[in-house]
GROMACS .gro file of C-alpha atoms in nm:
model
  494
    1UNK     CA    1  17.035   9.186   7.428
    2UNK     CA    2  16.984   9.561   7.414
    3UNK     CA    3  16.996   9.582   7.794
    4UNK     CA    4  17.327   9.393   7.803
    5UNK     CA    5  17.470   9.632   7.546
    6UNK     CA    6  17.359   9.933   7.751
    7UNK     CA    7  17.516   9.782   8.063
    8UNK     CA    8  17.839   9.724   7.874
    9UNK     CA    9  17.830  10.080   7.747
   10UNK     CA   10  17.792  10.215   8.099
   11UNK     CA   11  18.081  10.003   8.224
   12UNK     CA   12  18.327  10.091   7.950
   13UNK     CA   13  18.247  10.461   7.952
   14UNK     CA   14  18.256  10.704   7.671
   15UNK     CA   15  18.537  10.527   7.497
   16UNK     CA   16  18.313  10.250   7.374
   17UNK     CA   17  18.007  10.463   7.301
   18UNK     CA   18  18.048  10.465   6.925
   19UNK     CA   19  18.114  10.095   6.894
   20UNK     CA   20  17.823  10.002   7.128
   21UNK     CA   21  17.571  10.211   6.937
   22UNK     CA   22  17.682  10.065   6.610
   23UNK     CA   23  17.662   9.713   6.748
   24UNK     CA   24  17.312   9.777   6.894
   25UNK     CA   25  17.181   9.920   6.568
   26UNK     CA   26  17.327   9.630   6.371
   27UNK     CA   27  17.181   9.371   6.608
   28UNK     CA   28  16.833   9.530   6.609
   29UNK     CA   29  16.829   9.561   6.229
   30UNK     CA   30  16.937   9.199   6.190
   31UNK     CA   31  16.671   9.073   6.432
   32UNK     CA   32  16.395   9.272   6.264
   33UNK     CA   33  16.497   9.152   5.916
   34UNK     CA   34  16.505   8.790   6.032
   35UNK     CA   35  16.161   8.819   6.195
   36UNK     CA   36  16.008   8.970   5.880
   37UNK     CA   37  16.159   8.692   5.666
   38UNK     CA   38  16.018   8.425   5.898
   39UNK     CA   39  15.668   8.582   5.887
   40UNK     CA   40  15.671   8.594   5.506
   41UNK     CA   41  15.764   8.228   5.493
   42UNK     CA   42  15.510   8.097   5.741
   43UNK     CA   43  15.227   8.350   5.659
   44UNK     CA   44  15.094   8.333   6.012
   45UNK     CA   45  15.088   8.545   6.327
   46UNK     CA   46  15.414   8.558   6.524
   47UNK     CA   47  15.231   8.432   6.831
   48UNK     CA   48  15.055   8.142   6.651
   49UNK     CA   49  15.222   7.800   6.642
   50UNK     CA   50  15.247   7.597   6.326
   51UNK     CA   51  15.011   7.327   6.454
   52UNK     CA   52  14.743   7.581   6.539
   53UNK     CA   53  14.777   7.737   6.195
   54UNK     CA   54  14.709   7.406   6.028
   55UNK     CA   55  14.406   7.341   6.247
   56UNK     CA   56  14.272   7.689   6.179
   57UNK     CA   57  14.305   7.651   5.802
   58UNK     CA   58  14.136   7.310   5.810
   59UNK     CA   59  13.788   7.453   5.892
   60UNK     CA   60  13.590   7.736   5.731
   61UNK     CA   61  13.585   8.061   5.926
   62UNK     CA   62  13.263   8.235   6.020
   63UNK     CA   63  13.195   8.609   6.011
   64UNK     CA   64  13.245   8.653   6.385
   65UNK     CA   65  13.572   8.454   6.378
   66UNK     CA   66  13.700   8.655   6.083
   67UNK     CA   67  13.626   8.981   6.266
   68UNK     CA   68  13.796   8.853   6.580
   69UNK     CA   69  14.100   8.737   6.381
   70UNK     CA   70  14.122   9.073   6.208
   71UNK     CA   71  14.094   9.256   6.538
   72UNK     CA   72  14.362   9.037   6.696
   73UNK     CA   73  14.600   9.072   6.401
   74UNK     CA   74  14.600   9.451   6.431
   75UNK     CA   75  14.664   9.446   6.807
   76UNK     CA   76  15.025   9.317   6.796
   77UNK     CA   77  15.339   9.521   6.750
   78UNK     CA   78  15.639   9.432   6.536
   79UNK     CA   79  15.796   9.208   6.800
   80UNK     CA   80  15.477   9.006   6.862
   81UNK     CA   81  15.361   9.172   7.183
   82UNK     CA   82  14.994   9.270   7.225
   83UNK     CA   83  14.941   9.644   7.220
   84UNK     CA   84  14.791   9.810   7.524
   85UNK     CA   85  14.564  10.109   7.550
   86UNK     CA   86  14.540  10.330   7.855
   87UNK     CA   87  14.191  10.393   7.987
   88UNK     CA   88  14.055  10.588   8.279
   89UNK     CA   89  13.798  10.399   8.487
   90UNK     CA   90  13.556  10.593   8.709
   91UNK     CA   91  13.429  10.378   8.992
   92UNK     CA   92  13.275  10.487   9.325
   93UNK     CA   93  13.366  10.854   9.297
   94UNK     CA   94  13.723  10.768   9.203
   95UNK     CA   95  13.924  10.784   8.879
   96UNK     CA   96  14.185  10.519   8.817
   97UNK     CA   97  14.426  10.446   8.533
   98UNK     CA   98  14.430  10.105   8.370
   99UNK     CA   99  14.627   9.962   8.078
  100UNK     CA  100  14.422   9.698   7.899
  101UNK     CA  101  14.524   9.492   7.595
  102UNK     CA  102  14.378   9.600   7.265
  103UNK     CA  103  14.135   9.368   7.092
  104UNK     CA  104  13.982   9.245   7.416
  105UNK     CA  105  13.605   9.233   7.442
  106UNK     CA  106  13.408   9.432   7.697
  107UNK     CA  107  13.337   9.113   7.890
  108UNK     CA  108  13.708   9.041   7.929
  109UNK     CA  109  13.774   9.399   8.040
  110UNK     CA  110  13.495   9.368   8.297
  111UNK     CA  111  13.668   9.066   8.444
  112UNK     CA  112  13.991   9.264   8.471
  113UNK     CA  113  13.805   9.546   8.645
  114UNK     CA  114  13.644   9.299   8.888
  115UNK     CA  115  13.984   9.163   8.984
  116UNK     CA  116  14.136   9.509   9.006
  117UNK     CA  117  13.867   9.674   9.221
  118UNK     CA  118  13.752   9.360   9.404
  119UNK     CA  119  13.393   9.394   9.281
  120UNK     CA  120  13.163   9.124   9.411
  121UNK     CA  121  12.856   9.001   9.223
  122UNK     CA  122  12.576   8.842   9.427
  123UNK     CA  123  12.253   8.667   9.336
  124UNK     CA  124  11.936   8.605   9.535
  125UNK     CA  125  11.763   8.283   9.438
  126UNK     CA  126  11.382   8.275   9.465
  127UNK     CA  127  11.245   7.943   9.351
  128UNK     CA  128  11.367   7.863   9.002
  129UNK     CA  129  11.458   8.221   8.906
  130UNK     CA  130  11.730   8.468   9.004
  131UNK     CA  131  11.513   8.727   9.176
  132UNK     CA  132  11.792   8.979   9.236
  133UNK     CA  133  12.141   8.997   9.096
  134UNK     CA  134  12.420   9.251   9.082
  135UNK     CA  135  12.589   9.300   8.747
  136UNK     CA  136  12.888   9.512   8.653
  137UNK     CA  137  12.808   9.768   8.384
  138UNK     CA  138  13.069   9.944   8.171
  139UNK     CA  139  12.938  10.267   8.017
  140UNK     CA  140  13.085  10.512   7.770
  141UNK     CA  141  12.928  10.849   7.682
  142UNK     CA  142  12.615  10.754   7.874
  143UNK     CA  143  12.553  10.424   7.693
  144UNK     CA  144  12.606  10.074   7.827
  145UNK     CA  145  12.858   9.855   7.644
  146UNK     CA  146  12.769   9.502   7.548
  147UNK     CA  147  12.997   9.220   7.660
  148UNK     CA  148  13.055   9.106   7.299
  149UNK     CA  149  13.180   9.441   7.172
  150UNK     CA  150  13.544   9.541   7.120
  151UNK     CA  151  13.649   9.888   7.234
  152UNK     CA  152  13.850   9.965   6.922
  153UNK     CA  153  13.558   9.872   6.699
  154UNK     CA  154  13.335  10.117   6.888
  155UNK     CA  155  13.570  10.407   6.818
  156UNK     CA  156  13.695  10.427   7.177
  157UNK     CA  157  14.048  10.561   7.165
  158UNK     CA  158  14.327  10.540   7.423
  159UNK     CA  159  14.284  10.800   7.694
  160UNK     CA  160  13.906  10.769   7.702
  161UNK     CA  161  13.713  10.757   8.028
  162UNK     CA  162  13.478  10.468   8.104
  163UNK     CA  163  13.235  10.448   8.392
  164UNK     CA  164  13.205  10.123   8.584
  165UNK     CA  165  12.920  10.069   8.830
  166UNK     CA  166  12.723   9.785   8.979
  167UNK     CA  167  12.358   9.765   8.875
  168UNK     CA  168  12.098   9.570   9.065
  169UNK     CA  169  11.866   9.378   8.835
  170UNK     CA  170  11.543   9.220   8.951
  171UNK     CA  171  11.359   8.948   8.767
  172UNK     CA  172  10.978   8.960   8.789
  173UNK     CA  173  10.823   8.715   9.031
  174UNK     CA  174  10.499   8.705   8.831
  175UNK     CA  175  10.363   8.841   8.506
  176UNK     CA  176  10.015   8.988   8.473
  177UNK     CA  177   9.869   8.959   8.125
  178UNK     CA  178   9.602   9.222   8.063
  179UNK     CA  179   9.381   9.048   7.810
  180UNK     CA  180   9.190   9.358   7.703
  181UNK     CA  181   9.502   9.516   7.549
  182UNK     CA  182   9.746   9.217   7.544
  183UNK     CA  183   9.995   9.391   7.773
  184UNK     CA  184  10.238   9.209   8.003
  185UNK     CA  185  10.284   9.377   8.342
  186UNK     CA  186  10.574   9.243   8.553
  187UNK     CA  187  10.541   9.212   8.930
  188UNK     CA  188  10.878   9.301   9.079
  189UNK     CA  189  10.780   9.287   9.446
  190UNK     CA  190  10.941   9.021   9.660
  191UNK     CA  191  10.645   8.793   9.727
  192UNK     CA  192  10.623   8.470   9.917
  193UNK     CA  193  10.387   8.280   9.693
  194UNK     CA  194  10.327   8.019   9.962
  195UNK     CA  195  10.020   8.140  10.143
  196UNK     CA  196   9.992   8.466   9.946
  197UNK     CA  197   9.617   8.541   9.911
  198UNK     CA  198   9.453   8.592   9.575
  199UNK     CA  199   9.271   8.900   9.708
  200UNK     CA  200   9.605   9.074   9.767
  201UNK     CA  201   9.713   8.987   9.413
  202UNK     CA  202   9.388   9.139   9.281
  203UNK     CA  203   9.464   9.462   9.465
  204UNK     CA  204   9.814   9.459   9.318
  205UNK     CA  205   9.677   9.395   8.968
  206UNK     CA  206   9.434   9.685   9.009
  207UNK     CA  207   9.715   9.924   9.102
  208UNK     CA  208   9.936   9.805   8.817
  209UNK     CA  209   9.672   9.809   8.544
  210UNK     CA  210   9.438  10.089   8.651
  211UNK     CA  211   9.132   9.862   8.636
  212UNK     CA  212   8.880   9.862   8.921
  213UNK     CA  213   8.861   9.539   9.116
  214UNK     CA  214   8.499   9.480   9.022
  215UNK     CA  215   8.550   9.440   8.647
  216UNK     CA  216   8.811   9.164   8.619
  217UNK     CA  217   8.898   8.820   8.745
  218UNK     CA  218   9.229   8.638   8.780
  219UNK     CA  219   9.302   8.310   8.609
  220UNK     CA  220   9.605   8.089   8.567
  221UNK     CA  221   9.777   8.038   8.236
  222UNK     CA  222   9.567   7.721   8.193
  223UNK     CA  223   9.244   7.921   8.237
  224UNK     CA  224   9.157   7.813   8.593
  225UNK     CA  225   8.976   8.093   8.776
  226UNK     CA  226   9.128   8.203   9.107
  227UNK     CA  227   8.902   8.317   9.391
  228UNK     CA  228   8.985   8.563   9.669
  229UNK     CA  229   8.942   8.316   9.954
  230UNK     CA  230   9.229   8.096   9.834
  231UNK     CA  231   9.606   8.139   9.811
  232UNK     CA  232   9.837   8.119   9.511
  233UNK     CA  233  10.002   7.793   9.612
  234UNK     CA  234   9.663   7.621   9.597
  235UNK     CA  235   9.658   7.695   9.224
  236UNK     CA  236  10.021   7.575   9.177
  237UNK     CA  237  10.142   7.925   9.086
  238UNK     CA  238  10.523   7.934   9.082
  239UNK     CA  239  10.772   8.220   9.041
  240UNK     CA  240  10.789   8.333   8.681
  241UNK     CA  241  10.437   8.219   8.589
  242UNK     CA  242  10.182   8.433   8.406
  243UNK     CA  243   9.847   8.524   8.560
  244UNK     CA  244   9.570   8.630   8.322
  245UNK     CA  245   9.352   8.935   8.399
  246UNK     CA  246   9.016   8.871   8.229
  247UNK     CA  247   8.756   9.148   8.197
  248UNK     CA  248   8.385   9.147   8.117
  249UNK     CA  249   8.284   9.046   7.766
  250UNK     CA  250   8.210   9.339   7.540
  251UNK     CA  251   8.418   9.585   7.747
  252UNK     CA  252   8.740   9.570   7.548
  253UNK     CA  253   8.687   9.886   7.344
  254UNK     CA  254   8.545  10.072   7.644
  255UNK     CA  255   8.852  10.002   7.858
  256UNK     CA  256   9.096  10.089   7.581
  257UNK     CA  257   8.925  10.422   7.513
  258UNK     CA  258   8.915  10.500   7.885
  259UNK     CA  259   9.288  10.443   7.918
  260UNK     CA  260   9.363  10.659   7.613
  261UNK     CA  261   9.116  10.934   7.707
  262UNK     CA  262   8.909  10.943   7.386
  263UNK     CA  263   8.599  11.110   7.528
  264UNK     CA  264   8.373  11.124   7.222
  265UNK     CA  265   8.441  10.765   7.119
  266UNK     CA  266   8.400  10.645   7.477
  267UNK     CA  267   8.051  10.791   7.516
  268UNK     CA  268   7.941  10.594   7.211
  269UNK     CA  269   8.031  10.268   7.387
  270UNK     CA  270   7.811  10.337   7.691
  271UNK     CA  271   7.506  10.111   7.711
  272UNK     CA  272   7.208  10.302   7.564
  273UNK     CA  273   6.936  10.073   7.705
  274UNK     CA  274   7.037   9.980   8.061
  275UNK     CA  275   7.069  10.286   8.287
  276UNK     CA  276   7.223  10.093   8.576
  277UNK     CA  277   7.490   9.939   8.354
  278UNK     CA  278   7.553  10.272   8.182
  279UNK     CA  279   7.621  10.445   8.514
  280UNK     CA  280   7.853  10.165   8.621
  281UNK     CA  281   8.046  10.194   8.295
  282UNK     CA  282   8.086  10.569   8.342
  283UNK     CA  283   8.215  10.515   8.696
  284UNK     CA  284   8.471  10.269   8.560
  285UNK     CA  285   8.574  10.519   8.292
  286UNK     CA  286   8.617  10.792   8.555
  287UNK     CA  287   8.827  10.559   8.770
  288UNK     CA  288   9.058  10.478   8.480
  289UNK     CA  289   9.077  10.845   8.381
  290UNK     CA  290   9.195  10.923   8.734
  291UNK     CA  291   9.458  10.649   8.711
  292UNK     CA  292   9.602  10.753   8.374
  293UNK     CA  293   9.561  11.129   8.424
  294UNK     CA  294   9.302  11.194   8.151
  295UNK     CA  295   9.184  11.543   8.251
  296UNK     CA  296   8.941  11.600   7.964
  297UNK     CA  297   8.763  11.270   8.015
  298UNK     CA  298   8.733  11.319   8.391
  299UNK     CA  299   8.599  11.672   8.349
  300UNK     CA  300   8.338  11.561   8.096
  301UNK     CA  301   8.212  11.275   8.310
  302UNK     CA  302   8.188  11.480   8.630
  303UNK     CA  303   8.041  11.803   8.494
  304UNK     CA  304   7.825  11.687   8.205
  305UNK     CA  305   7.717  11.336   8.305
  306UNK     CA  306   7.696  11.370   8.682
  307UNK     CA  307   7.946  11.099   8.776
  308UNK     CA  308   8.072  11.162   9.128
  309UNK     CA  309   8.440  11.134   9.214
  310UNK     CA  310   8.362  11.048   9.578
  311UNK     CA  311   8.138  10.753   9.489
  312UNK     CA  312   8.288  10.406   9.499
  313UNK     CA  313   8.292  10.205   9.178
  314UNK     CA  314   8.154   9.897   9.350
  315UNK     CA  315   8.078   9.560   9.191
  316UNK     CA  316   7.912   9.490   8.859
  317UNK     CA  317   7.530   9.518   8.867
  318UNK     CA  318   7.506   9.142   8.816
  319UNK     CA  319   7.715   9.084   9.131
  320UNK     CA  320   7.537   9.325   9.363
  321UNK     CA  321   7.343   9.043   9.526
  322UNK     CA  322   7.664   8.878   9.649
  323UNK     CA  323   7.757   9.079   9.959
  324UNK     CA  324   7.892   8.808  10.191
  325UNK     CA  325   8.265   8.852  10.122
  326UNK     CA  326   8.341   9.159   9.919
  327UNK     CA  327   8.683   9.286   9.832
  328UNK     CA  328   8.777   9.598  10.034
  329UNK     CA  329   8.896   9.779   9.720
  330UNK     CA  330   8.539   9.782   9.589
  331UNK     CA  331   8.488  10.090   9.810
  332UNK     CA  332   8.776  10.273   9.644
  333UNK     CA  333   8.673  10.596   9.471
  334UNK     CA  334   8.823  10.777   9.170
  335UNK     CA  335   8.961  11.052   9.393
  336UNK     CA  336   9.155  10.793   9.595
  337UNK     CA  337   9.299  10.652   9.273
  338UNK     CA  338   9.402  10.998   9.151
  339UNK     CA  339   9.579  11.067   9.481
  340UNK     CA  340   9.754  10.730   9.487
  341UNK     CA  341   9.888  10.776   9.134
  342UNK     CA  342   9.987  11.140   9.193
  343UNK     CA  343   9.757  11.284   8.924
  344UNK     CA  344   9.738  11.639   9.061
  345UNK     CA  345   9.560  11.787   8.758
  346UNK     CA  346   9.276  11.535   8.783
  347UNK     CA  347   9.260  11.586   9.159
  348UNK     CA  348   9.219  11.961   9.115
  349UNK     CA  349   8.924  11.906   8.882
  350UNK     CA  350   8.755  11.675   9.132
  351UNK     CA  351   8.800  11.915   9.424
  352UNK     CA  352   8.690  12.222   9.229
  353UNK     CA  353   8.375  12.041   9.120
  354UNK     CA  354   8.292  11.908   9.468
  355UNK     CA  355   8.513  12.008   9.759
  356UNK     CA  356   8.337  11.763   9.991
  357UNK     CA  357   8.484  11.472   9.797
  358UNK     CA  358   8.811  11.497   9.993
  359UNK     CA  359   8.632  11.376  10.308
  360UNK     CA  360   8.529  11.037  10.167
  361UNK     CA  361   8.691  10.717  10.299
  362UNK     CA  362   8.790  10.401  10.114
  363UNK     CA  363   8.761  10.038  10.219
  364UNK     CA  364   9.053  10.074  10.462
  365UNK     CA  365   8.900  10.384  10.623
  366UNK     CA  366   9.154  10.623  10.470
  367UNK     CA  367   9.081  10.970  10.341
  368UNK     CA  368   9.263  11.101  10.032
  369UNK     CA  369   9.503  11.301  10.250
  370UNK     CA  370   9.600  10.992  10.452
  371UNK     CA  371   9.656  10.797  10.131
  372UNK     CA  372   9.871  11.075   9.983
  373UNK     CA  373  10.093  11.076  10.292
  374UNK     CA  374  10.132  10.699  10.283
  375UNK     CA  375  10.218  10.695   9.914
  376UNK     CA  376  10.454  10.996   9.957
  377UNK     CA  377  10.271  11.208   9.699
  378UNK     CA  378  10.391  11.546   9.825
  379UNK     CA  379  10.216  11.764   9.568
  380UNK     CA  380   9.878  11.599   9.624
  381UNK     CA  381   9.925  11.600  10.001
  382UNK     CA  382  10.003  11.972  10.015
  383UNK     CA  383   9.703  12.053   9.794
  384UNK     CA  384   9.466  11.844  10.006
  385UNK     CA  385   9.606  11.988  10.327
  386UNK     CA  386   9.520  12.341  10.221
  387UNK     CA  387   9.167  12.236  10.124
  388UNK     CA  388   9.083  12.012  10.417
  389UNK     CA  389   9.102  12.287  10.681
  390UNK     CA  390   8.914  12.546  10.478
  391UNK     CA  391   8.576  12.692  10.579
  392UNK     CA  392   8.266  12.694  10.361
  393UNK     CA  393   8.022  12.983  10.354
  394UNK     CA  394   7.678  12.887  10.489
  395UNK     CA  395   7.416  13.152  10.543
  396UNK     CA  396   7.566  13.457  10.711
  397UNK     CA  397   7.864  13.265  10.852
  398UNK     CA  398   8.107  12.988  10.772
  399UNK     CA  399   8.137  12.627  10.882
  400UNK     CA  400   8.432  12.386  10.864
  401UNK     CA  401   8.453  12.159  10.565
  402UNK     CA  402   8.405  11.844  10.773
  403UNK     CA  403   8.072  11.970  10.913
  404UNK     CA  404   7.960  12.098  10.574
  405UNK     CA  405   8.029  11.757  10.417
  406UNK     CA  406   7.812  11.586  10.680
  407UNK     CA  407   7.532  11.836  10.622
  408UNK     CA  408   7.548  11.775  10.249
  409UNK     CA  409   7.537  11.398  10.289
  410UNK     CA  410   7.232  11.428  10.517
  411UNK     CA  411   7.062  11.651  10.260
  412UNK     CA  412   7.123  11.402   9.978
  413UNK     CA  413   6.985  11.115  10.183
  414UNK     CA  414   6.676  11.320  10.264
  415UNK     CA  415   6.618  11.390   9.896
  416UNK     CA  416   6.641  11.022   9.812
  417UNK     CA  417   6.398  10.932  10.089
  418UNK     CA  418   6.146  11.191   9.973
  419UNK     CA  419   6.170  11.050   9.622
  420UNK     CA  420   6.098  10.699   9.745
  421UNK     CA  421   5.809  10.793   9.975
  422UNK     CA  422   5.634  11.074   9.789
  423UNK     CA  423   5.743  11.032   9.429
  424UNK     CA  424   5.954  11.225   9.186
  425UNK     CA  425   5.718  11.526   9.179
  426UNK     CA  426   5.771  11.598   9.551
  427UNK     CA  427   6.149  11.569   9.542
  428UNK     CA  428   6.395  11.841   9.451
  429UNK     CA  429   6.605  11.601   9.245
  430UNK     CA  430   6.612  11.677   8.875
  431UNK     CA  431   6.612  11.313   8.772
  432UNK     CA  432   6.562  10.975   8.927
  433UNK     CA  433   6.870  10.872   9.126
  434UNK     CA  434   7.038  10.546   9.033
  435UNK     CA  435   7.178  10.380   9.341
  436UNK     CA  436   7.406  10.083   9.360
  437UNK     CA  437   7.147   9.851   9.508
  438UNK     CA  438   7.045   9.517   9.357
  439UNK     CA  439   6.717   9.521   9.168
  440UNK     CA  440   6.486   9.233   9.092
  441UNK     CA  441   6.500   9.138   8.727
  442UNK     CA  442   6.845   9.276   8.643
  443UNK     CA  443   7.008   8.932   8.665
  444UNK     CA  444   7.237   8.752   8.905
  445UNK     CA  445   7.593   8.635   8.847
  446UNK     CA  446   7.749   8.393   9.095
  447UNK     CA  447   8.119   8.312   9.069
  448UNK     CA  448   8.179   7.950   8.985
  449UNK     CA  449   7.814   7.870   8.904
  450UNK     CA  450   7.688   8.112   8.640
  451UNK     CA  451   7.796   8.104   8.279
  452UNK     CA  452   8.137   8.265   8.250
  453UNK     CA  453   8.110   8.620   8.118
  454UNK     CA  454   8.461   8.746   8.198
  455UNK     CA  455   8.662   8.628   7.897
  456UNK     CA  456   8.777   8.966   7.754
  457UNK     CA  457   8.571   8.905   7.443
  458UNK     CA  458   8.482   9.191   7.211
  459UNK     CA  459   8.114   9.096   7.196
  460UNK     CA  460   7.894   9.052   7.504
  461UNK     CA  461   7.724   8.713   7.542
  462UNK     CA  462   7.355   8.686   7.466
  463UNK     CA  463   7.183   8.595   7.792
  464UNK     CA  464   6.846   8.456   7.690
  465UNK     CA  465   6.732   8.390   8.045
  466UNK     CA  466   6.771   8.751   8.155
  467UNK     CA  467   6.597   8.872   7.839
  468UNK     CA  468   6.295   8.651   7.908
  469UNK     CA  469   6.280   8.764   8.271
  470UNK     CA  470   6.294   9.129   8.169
  471UNK     CA  471   6.019   9.081   7.913
  472UNK     CA  472   5.801   8.901   8.168
  473UNK     CA  473   5.840   9.185   8.416
  474UNK     CA  474   5.755   9.442   8.151
  475UNK     CA  475   5.442   9.250   8.052
  476UNK     CA  476   5.335   9.223   8.416
  477UNK     CA  477   5.365   9.594   8.486
  478UNK     CA  478   5.202   9.691   8.158
  479UNK     CA  479   4.905   9.466   8.235
  480UNK     CA  480   4.881   9.606   8.589
  481UNK     CA  481   4.876   9.962   8.457
  482UNK     CA  482   4.591   9.878   8.222
  483UNK     CA  483   4.377   9.699   8.484
  484UNK     CA  484   4.428   9.916   8.796
  485UNK     CA  485   4.212  10.233   8.770
  486UNK     CA  486   4.406  10.413   9.044
  487UNK     CA  487   4.732  10.384   8.856
  488UNK     CA  488   4.564  10.491   8.533
  489UNK     CA  489   4.407  10.800   8.693
  490UNK     CA  490   4.734  10.892   8.862
  491UNK     CA  491   4.914  10.873   8.532
  492UNK     CA  492   4.650  11.094   8.369
  493UNK     CA  493   4.678  11.354   8.647
  494UNK     CA  494   5.055  11.363   8.621
   0.00000   0.00000   0.00000
């Protein structure tokens, strides 16, 4: 009506200007007064029909519906049109203007942005889960906005700038449950579970958790143990399932303290009776200290307790008899773990204590420098590169580090051989070396046949059979010492 009056005003000229303005003002005032009277009579929104009003009043309103009704009622102007707010949308290095209706949720605004900028959302299906999906994210002041929120309720005013971008989300294919600390570790790699070996999953679990391969086993959510020679599909493992990582009984506190780096409390958990088991526990603690970057713990174990960073952790002493099919990661050393995780401070301590440790190789035949280059650890690679080509002083001259490391290894083997052949008094070693060889009487653990001892229990199981065997061996040697005069005289001379 107003447009027709303006057109009539233009056609008639200035002569009818006064009458047209008066008529327009009168018509607008009359229409506004009539609309206000109608709203007072019906007591409903101008855009809401009478039938809908009756249906709305016939049911109780919830808190969310009341908030939505209040937000919608404040988003209309006097003539019943929804108000619009102007926003600036930043998308792909561009800034665009968009007028969106007030009172709309973030989810509705996202749909408008998708239609405006032609944003496509894809999904990659892997089994029963959406492995990868692209989602549109609307952010304001650095924070992501939820789809249920309303912009006006969040204090976002017209003229604000929102950032719209597409985020790739990945659902875990598997979950690893670390039973010693009840932590869930997601596996986000794209894996083909059909034919995927269990040994590869053990290596992946070791890298994710920081546990050496020799101290845990994998089991399904039903408790079925999984062996390295099989694949995941043989155990009916599907995408989204949970695989349990079970450790040795009685090691829970030891592993927790190793991950946290509590040196004094950790040393109290070391076995005081079994020297072989105590050394294995300290090697495990040094491996975990290298993974988590615990400098104090690694320094204490290497300098005060003689644990070597270039010595592989190996299997548990009870499993040292089983050498037919060993996992290649059993030859992984703490210095390899420190390089792979990029723990430069721990790596410096290892190299400063024993520079020859950078020449050791793991189960795949890789030196720490090769592993640093593969894992793209630039800081560790540059540090190892400067040390690997250094020369070591020997006598009046110098020799390359590679030759010096071979000479040192030969010297250590000679010391061990002298100790075995001629006794401790003829060797230059300060104490009896403890090697990772199986010993008669220390017990045997065979996977699938022996009593299960990897249940992540706080208390170690009481193995009566091993205790009786140990006592029998002690009685035998004590009786032999008493009866053999040569052994008795040798002990008296020493």
